[in-house]
mmCIF file of C-alpha atoms in Angstrom:
data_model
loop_
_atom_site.group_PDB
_atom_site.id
_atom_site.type_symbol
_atom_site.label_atom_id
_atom_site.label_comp_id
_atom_site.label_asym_id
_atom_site.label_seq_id
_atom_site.Cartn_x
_atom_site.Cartn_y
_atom_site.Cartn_z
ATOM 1 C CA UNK A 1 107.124 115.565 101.216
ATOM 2 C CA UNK A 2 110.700 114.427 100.207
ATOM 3 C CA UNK A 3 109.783 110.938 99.563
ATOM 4 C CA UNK A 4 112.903 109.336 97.544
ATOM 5 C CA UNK A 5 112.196 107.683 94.419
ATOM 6 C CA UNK A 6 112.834 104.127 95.894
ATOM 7 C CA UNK A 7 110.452 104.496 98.494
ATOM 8 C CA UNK A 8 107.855 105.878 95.987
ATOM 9 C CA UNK A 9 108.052 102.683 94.238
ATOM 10 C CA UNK A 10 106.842 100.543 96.791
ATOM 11 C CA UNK A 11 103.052 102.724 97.014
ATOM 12 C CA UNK A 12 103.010 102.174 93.613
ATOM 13 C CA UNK A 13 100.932 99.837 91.687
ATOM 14 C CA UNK A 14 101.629 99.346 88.581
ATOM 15 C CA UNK A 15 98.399 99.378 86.041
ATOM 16 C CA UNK A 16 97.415 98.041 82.834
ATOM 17 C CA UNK A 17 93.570 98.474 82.225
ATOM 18 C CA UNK A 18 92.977 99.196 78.834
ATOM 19 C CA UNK A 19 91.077 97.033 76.952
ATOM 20 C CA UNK A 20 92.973 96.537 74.421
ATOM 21 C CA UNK A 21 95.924 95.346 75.857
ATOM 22 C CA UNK A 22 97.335 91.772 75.026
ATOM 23 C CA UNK A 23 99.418 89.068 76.401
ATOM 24 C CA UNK A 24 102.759 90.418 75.444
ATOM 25 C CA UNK A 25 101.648 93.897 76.596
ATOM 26 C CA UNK A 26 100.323 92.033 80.442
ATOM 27 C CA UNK A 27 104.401 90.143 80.100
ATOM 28 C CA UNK A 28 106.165 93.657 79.934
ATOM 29 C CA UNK A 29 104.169 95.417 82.716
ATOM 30 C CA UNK A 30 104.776 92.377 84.816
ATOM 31 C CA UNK A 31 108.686 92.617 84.216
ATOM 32 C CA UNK A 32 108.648 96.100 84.357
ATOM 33 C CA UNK A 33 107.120 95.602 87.928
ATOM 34 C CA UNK A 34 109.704 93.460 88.913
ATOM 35 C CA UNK A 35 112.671 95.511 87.626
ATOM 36 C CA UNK A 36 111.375 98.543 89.416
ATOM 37 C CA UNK A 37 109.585 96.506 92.808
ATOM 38 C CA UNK A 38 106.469 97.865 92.708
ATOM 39 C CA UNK A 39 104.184 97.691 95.390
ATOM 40 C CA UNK A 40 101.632 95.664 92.708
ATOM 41 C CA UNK A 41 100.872 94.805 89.235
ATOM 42 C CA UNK A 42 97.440 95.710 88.887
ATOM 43 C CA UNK A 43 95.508 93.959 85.596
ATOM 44 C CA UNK A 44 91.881 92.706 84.801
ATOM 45 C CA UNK A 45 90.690 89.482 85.939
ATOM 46 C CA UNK A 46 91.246 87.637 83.207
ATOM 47 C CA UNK A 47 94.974 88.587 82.719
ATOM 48 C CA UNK A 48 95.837 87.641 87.074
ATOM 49 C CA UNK A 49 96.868 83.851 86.390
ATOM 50 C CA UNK A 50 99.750 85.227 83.947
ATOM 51 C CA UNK A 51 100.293 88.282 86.171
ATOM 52 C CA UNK A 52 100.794 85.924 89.259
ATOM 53 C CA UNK A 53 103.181 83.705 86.658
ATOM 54 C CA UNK A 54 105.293 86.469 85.750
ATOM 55 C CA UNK A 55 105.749 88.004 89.224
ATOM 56 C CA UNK A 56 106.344 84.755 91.263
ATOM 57 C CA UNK A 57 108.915 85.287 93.474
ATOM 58 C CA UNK A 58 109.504 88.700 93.108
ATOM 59 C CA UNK A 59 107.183 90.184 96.350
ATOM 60 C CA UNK A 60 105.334 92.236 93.976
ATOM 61 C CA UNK A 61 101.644 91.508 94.462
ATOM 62 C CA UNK A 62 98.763 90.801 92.240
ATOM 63 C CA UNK A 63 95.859 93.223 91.947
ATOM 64 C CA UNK A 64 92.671 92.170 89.966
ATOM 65 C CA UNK A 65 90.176 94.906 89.222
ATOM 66 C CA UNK A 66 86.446 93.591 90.212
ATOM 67 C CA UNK A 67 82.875 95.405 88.224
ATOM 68 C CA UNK A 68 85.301 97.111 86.391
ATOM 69 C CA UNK A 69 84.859 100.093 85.473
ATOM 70 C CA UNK A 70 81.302 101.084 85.873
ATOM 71 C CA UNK A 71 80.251 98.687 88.694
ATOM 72 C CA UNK A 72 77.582 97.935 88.145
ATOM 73 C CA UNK A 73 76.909 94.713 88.072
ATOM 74 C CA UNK A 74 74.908 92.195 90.244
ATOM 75 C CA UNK A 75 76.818 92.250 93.734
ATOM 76 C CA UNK A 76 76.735 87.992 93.300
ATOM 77 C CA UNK A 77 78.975 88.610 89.856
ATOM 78 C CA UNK A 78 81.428 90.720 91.818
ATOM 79 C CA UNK A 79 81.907 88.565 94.856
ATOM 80 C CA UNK A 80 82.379 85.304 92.393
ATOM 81 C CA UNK A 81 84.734 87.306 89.946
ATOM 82 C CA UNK A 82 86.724 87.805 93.478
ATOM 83 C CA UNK A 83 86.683 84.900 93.509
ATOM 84 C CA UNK A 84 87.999 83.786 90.621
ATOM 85 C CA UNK A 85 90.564 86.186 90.126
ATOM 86 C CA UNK A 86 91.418 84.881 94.255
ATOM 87 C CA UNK A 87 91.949 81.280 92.674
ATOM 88 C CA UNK A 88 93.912 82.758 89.822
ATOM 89 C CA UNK A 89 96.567 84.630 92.209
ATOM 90 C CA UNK A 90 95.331 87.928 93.060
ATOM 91 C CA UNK A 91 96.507 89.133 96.620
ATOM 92 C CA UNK A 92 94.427 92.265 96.484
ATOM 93 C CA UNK A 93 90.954 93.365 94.558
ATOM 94 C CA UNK A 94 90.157 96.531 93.517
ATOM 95 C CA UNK A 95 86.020 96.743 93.199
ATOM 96 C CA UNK A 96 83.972 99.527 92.457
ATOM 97 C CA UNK A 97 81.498 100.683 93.815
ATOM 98 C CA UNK A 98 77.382 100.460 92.436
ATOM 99 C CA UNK A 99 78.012 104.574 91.889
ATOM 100 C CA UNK A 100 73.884 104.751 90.451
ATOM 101 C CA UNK A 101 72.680 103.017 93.515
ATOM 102 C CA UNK A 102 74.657 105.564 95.669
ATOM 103 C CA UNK A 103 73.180 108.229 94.100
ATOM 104 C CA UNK A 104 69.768 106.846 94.428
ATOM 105 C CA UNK A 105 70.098 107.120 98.355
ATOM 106 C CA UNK A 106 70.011 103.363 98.408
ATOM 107 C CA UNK A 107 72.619 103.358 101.002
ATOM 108 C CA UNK A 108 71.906 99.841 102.599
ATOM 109 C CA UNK A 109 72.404 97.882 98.740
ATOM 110 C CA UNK A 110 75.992 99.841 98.579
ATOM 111 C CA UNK A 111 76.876 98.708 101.636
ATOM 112 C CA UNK A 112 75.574 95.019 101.049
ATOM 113 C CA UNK A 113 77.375 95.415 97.564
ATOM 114 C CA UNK A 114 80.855 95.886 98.845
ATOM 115 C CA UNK A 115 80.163 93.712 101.930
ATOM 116 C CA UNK A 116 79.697 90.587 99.632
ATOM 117 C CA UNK A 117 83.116 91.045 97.991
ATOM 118 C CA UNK A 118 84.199 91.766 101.767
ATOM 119 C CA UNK A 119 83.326 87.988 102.205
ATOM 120 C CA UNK A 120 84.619 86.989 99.108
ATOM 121 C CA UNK A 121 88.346 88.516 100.148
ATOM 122 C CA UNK A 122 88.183 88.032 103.686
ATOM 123 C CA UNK A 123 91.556 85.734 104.824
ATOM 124 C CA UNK A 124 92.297 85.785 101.761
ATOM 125 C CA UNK A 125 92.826 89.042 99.829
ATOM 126 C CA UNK A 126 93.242 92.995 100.646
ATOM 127 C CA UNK A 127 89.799 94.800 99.527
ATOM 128 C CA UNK A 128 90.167 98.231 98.270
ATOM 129 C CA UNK A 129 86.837 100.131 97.067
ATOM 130 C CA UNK A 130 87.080 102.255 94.156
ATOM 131 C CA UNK A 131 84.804 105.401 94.883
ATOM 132 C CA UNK A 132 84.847 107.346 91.590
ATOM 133 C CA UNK A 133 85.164 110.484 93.543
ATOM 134 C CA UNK A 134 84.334 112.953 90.286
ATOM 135 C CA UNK A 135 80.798 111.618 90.080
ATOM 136 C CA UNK A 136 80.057 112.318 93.449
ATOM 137 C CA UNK A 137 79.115 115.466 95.749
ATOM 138 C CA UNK A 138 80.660 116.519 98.563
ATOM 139 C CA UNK A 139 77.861 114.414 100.936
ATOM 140 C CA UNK A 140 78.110 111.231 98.332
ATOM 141 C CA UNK A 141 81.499 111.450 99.023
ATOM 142 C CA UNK A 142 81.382 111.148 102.925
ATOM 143 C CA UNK A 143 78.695 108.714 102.326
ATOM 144 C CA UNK A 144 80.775 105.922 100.329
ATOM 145 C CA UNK A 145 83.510 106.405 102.011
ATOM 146 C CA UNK A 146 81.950 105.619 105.465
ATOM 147 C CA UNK A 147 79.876 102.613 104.029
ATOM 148 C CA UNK A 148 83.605 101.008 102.578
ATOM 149 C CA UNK A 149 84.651 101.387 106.068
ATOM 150 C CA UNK A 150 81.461 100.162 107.445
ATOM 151 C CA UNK A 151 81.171 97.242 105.533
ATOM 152 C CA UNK A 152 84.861 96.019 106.209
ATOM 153 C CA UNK A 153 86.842 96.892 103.307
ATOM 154 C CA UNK A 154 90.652 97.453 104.024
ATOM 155 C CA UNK A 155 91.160 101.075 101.468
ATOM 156 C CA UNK A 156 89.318 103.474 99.876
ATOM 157 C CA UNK A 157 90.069 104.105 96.096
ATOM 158 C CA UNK A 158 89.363 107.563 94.728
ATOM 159 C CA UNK A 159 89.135 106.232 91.023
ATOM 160 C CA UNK A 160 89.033 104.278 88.129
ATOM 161 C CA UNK A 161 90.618 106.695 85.869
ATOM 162 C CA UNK A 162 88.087 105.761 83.494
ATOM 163 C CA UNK A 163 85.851 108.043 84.094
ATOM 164 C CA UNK A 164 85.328 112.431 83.938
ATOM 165 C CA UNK A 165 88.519 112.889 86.250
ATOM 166 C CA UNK A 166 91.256 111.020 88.919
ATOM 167 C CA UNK A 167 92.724 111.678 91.864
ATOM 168 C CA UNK A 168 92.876 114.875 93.680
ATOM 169 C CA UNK A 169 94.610 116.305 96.686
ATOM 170 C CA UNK A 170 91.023 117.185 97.969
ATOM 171 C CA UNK A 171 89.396 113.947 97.692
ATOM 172 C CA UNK A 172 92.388 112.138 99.409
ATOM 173 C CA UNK A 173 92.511 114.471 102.302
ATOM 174 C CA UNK A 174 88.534 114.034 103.019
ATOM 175 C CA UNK A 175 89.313 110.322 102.916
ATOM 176 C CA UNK A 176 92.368 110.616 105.540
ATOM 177 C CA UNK A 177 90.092 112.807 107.853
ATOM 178 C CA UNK A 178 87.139 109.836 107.810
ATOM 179 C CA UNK A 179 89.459 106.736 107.738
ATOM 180 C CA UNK A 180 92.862 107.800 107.724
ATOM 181 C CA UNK A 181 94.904 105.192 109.864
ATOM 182 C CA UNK A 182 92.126 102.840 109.855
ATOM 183 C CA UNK A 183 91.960 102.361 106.172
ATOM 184 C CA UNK A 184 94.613 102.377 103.667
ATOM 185 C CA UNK A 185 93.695 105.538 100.794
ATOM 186 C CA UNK A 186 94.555 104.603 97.279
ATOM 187 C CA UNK A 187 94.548 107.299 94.950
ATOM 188 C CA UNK A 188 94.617 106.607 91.315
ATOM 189 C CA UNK A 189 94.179 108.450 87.753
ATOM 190 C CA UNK A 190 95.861 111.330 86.482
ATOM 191 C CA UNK A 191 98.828 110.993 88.831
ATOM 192 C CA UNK A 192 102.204 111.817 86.213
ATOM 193 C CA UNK A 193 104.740 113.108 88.120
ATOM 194 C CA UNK A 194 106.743 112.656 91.261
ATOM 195 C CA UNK A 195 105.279 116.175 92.503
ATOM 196 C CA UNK A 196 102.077 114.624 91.692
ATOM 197 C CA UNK A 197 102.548 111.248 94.047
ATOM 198 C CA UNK A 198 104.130 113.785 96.648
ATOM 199 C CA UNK A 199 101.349 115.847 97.062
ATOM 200 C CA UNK A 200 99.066 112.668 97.113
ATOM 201 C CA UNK A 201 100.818 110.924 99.477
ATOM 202 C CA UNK A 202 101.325 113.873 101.597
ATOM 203 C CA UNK A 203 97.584 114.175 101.581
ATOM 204 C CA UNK A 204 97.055 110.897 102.972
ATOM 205 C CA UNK A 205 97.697 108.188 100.541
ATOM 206 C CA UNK A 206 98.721 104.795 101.248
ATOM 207 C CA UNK A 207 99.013 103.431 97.260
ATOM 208 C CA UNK A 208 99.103 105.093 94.188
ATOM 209 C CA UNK A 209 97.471 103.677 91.133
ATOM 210 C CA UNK A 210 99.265 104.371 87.447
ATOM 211 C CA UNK A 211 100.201 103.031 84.371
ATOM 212 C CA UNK A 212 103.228 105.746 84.313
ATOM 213 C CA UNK A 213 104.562 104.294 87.177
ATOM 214 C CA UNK A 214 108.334 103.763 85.742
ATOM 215 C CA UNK A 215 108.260 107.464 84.033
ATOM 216 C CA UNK A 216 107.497 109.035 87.493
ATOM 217 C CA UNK A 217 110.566 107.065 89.211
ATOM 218 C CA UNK A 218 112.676 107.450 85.871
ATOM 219 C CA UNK A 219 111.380 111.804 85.795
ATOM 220 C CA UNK A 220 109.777 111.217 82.275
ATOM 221 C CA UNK A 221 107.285 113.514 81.517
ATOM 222 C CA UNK A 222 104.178 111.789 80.801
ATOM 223 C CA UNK A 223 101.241 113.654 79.078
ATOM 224 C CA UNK A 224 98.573 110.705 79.482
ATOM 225 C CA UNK A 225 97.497 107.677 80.744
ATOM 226 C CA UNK A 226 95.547 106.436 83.790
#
């Protein structure tokens, strides 16, 4: 796909997850967001009211990550850190999923998990669902996906970038034959290269989710990062 580097900005949100990363660091993504119009800032919850400060004006949204990154909270603390980071200025909310309860064939919680942070964004902020693809099979896979979609969320995520791998082709493709046009596909970690958000978005993705978003659009190679 011959996507130009000005259109790849706007699937791009731009991420800042780490926990070590302080006020001044949150300030420079956020301008580096706005110099480069990213789709989204993306930050944890407790960074969004600065986030939403820096980027007033500017059309790039604020994304707040929700259970972050193991998700497995108590679906009450996710839907009321929605919440929160709602109040604060997010525009979207990226949650992820309760991957042990998956696993455990308790299919009905998962659903009633993301469902509850469904309510929390609903008329008021875009839900994506953060799968964590790598941990899955191929029938785990299916599963979460369909119960995002069946419980109302607006994407599918394929990662937190946290975890044993990131985004691949393969995952994004099965998500674009389930949901594709009916759900937006995000797929985040390990993308570092424009050839890398090509083939991503050429498999299906709607958003792309790095923290080397302004080396892909500048051609920088990048050897880490989310």
């Amino acid at each position: 796909m011959n996507i130009s580097k000005d259109d790849l900005a706007k699937y791009i949100d731009n991420t800042l997850l780490k926990q070590d990363a302080t006020e001044a660091d949150i300030v420079a993504l956020c301008r580096q967001s706005v110099q480069y119009a990213f789709k989204a800032v993306c930050v944890n919850s407790c960074w969004v009211k600065l986030a939403a400060r820096e980027t007033a004006g500017s059309g790039v949204e604020v994304c707040s990550v929700i259970g972050f990154p193991l998700g497995a909270g108590i679906s009450a603390s996710k839907a009321c850190e929605a919440e929160l980071a709602i109040a604060d200025g997010a525009m979207e909310i990226d949650m992820v999923i309760n991957v042990g309860a998956l696993k455990s064939g308790l299919l009905d919680y998962v659903k009633e998990d993301v469902a509850a942070v469904v309510a929390a964004c609903k008329g008021k902020a875009i839900l994506k669902v953060i799968l964590e693809m790598c941990l899955l099979t191929e029938e785990e896979k299916r599963k979460a996906i369909e119960l995002s979609r069946d419980a109302g969320a607006d994407f599918v995520k394929t990662s937190t970038g946290f975890s044993t791998g990131g985004a691949t082709v393969e995952d994004v493709a099965l998500m674009h034959s389930i949901v594709g046009g009916k759900m937006g596909i995000k797929a985040a970690g390990g993308i570092r290269s424009l050839d890398d958000a090509r083939r991503v978005i050429e498999a299906g993705a709607t958003r792309i989710g790095t923290s080397n978003g302004a080396k892909i659009i500048d051609g920088v190679e990048v050897t880490s990062g989310y």
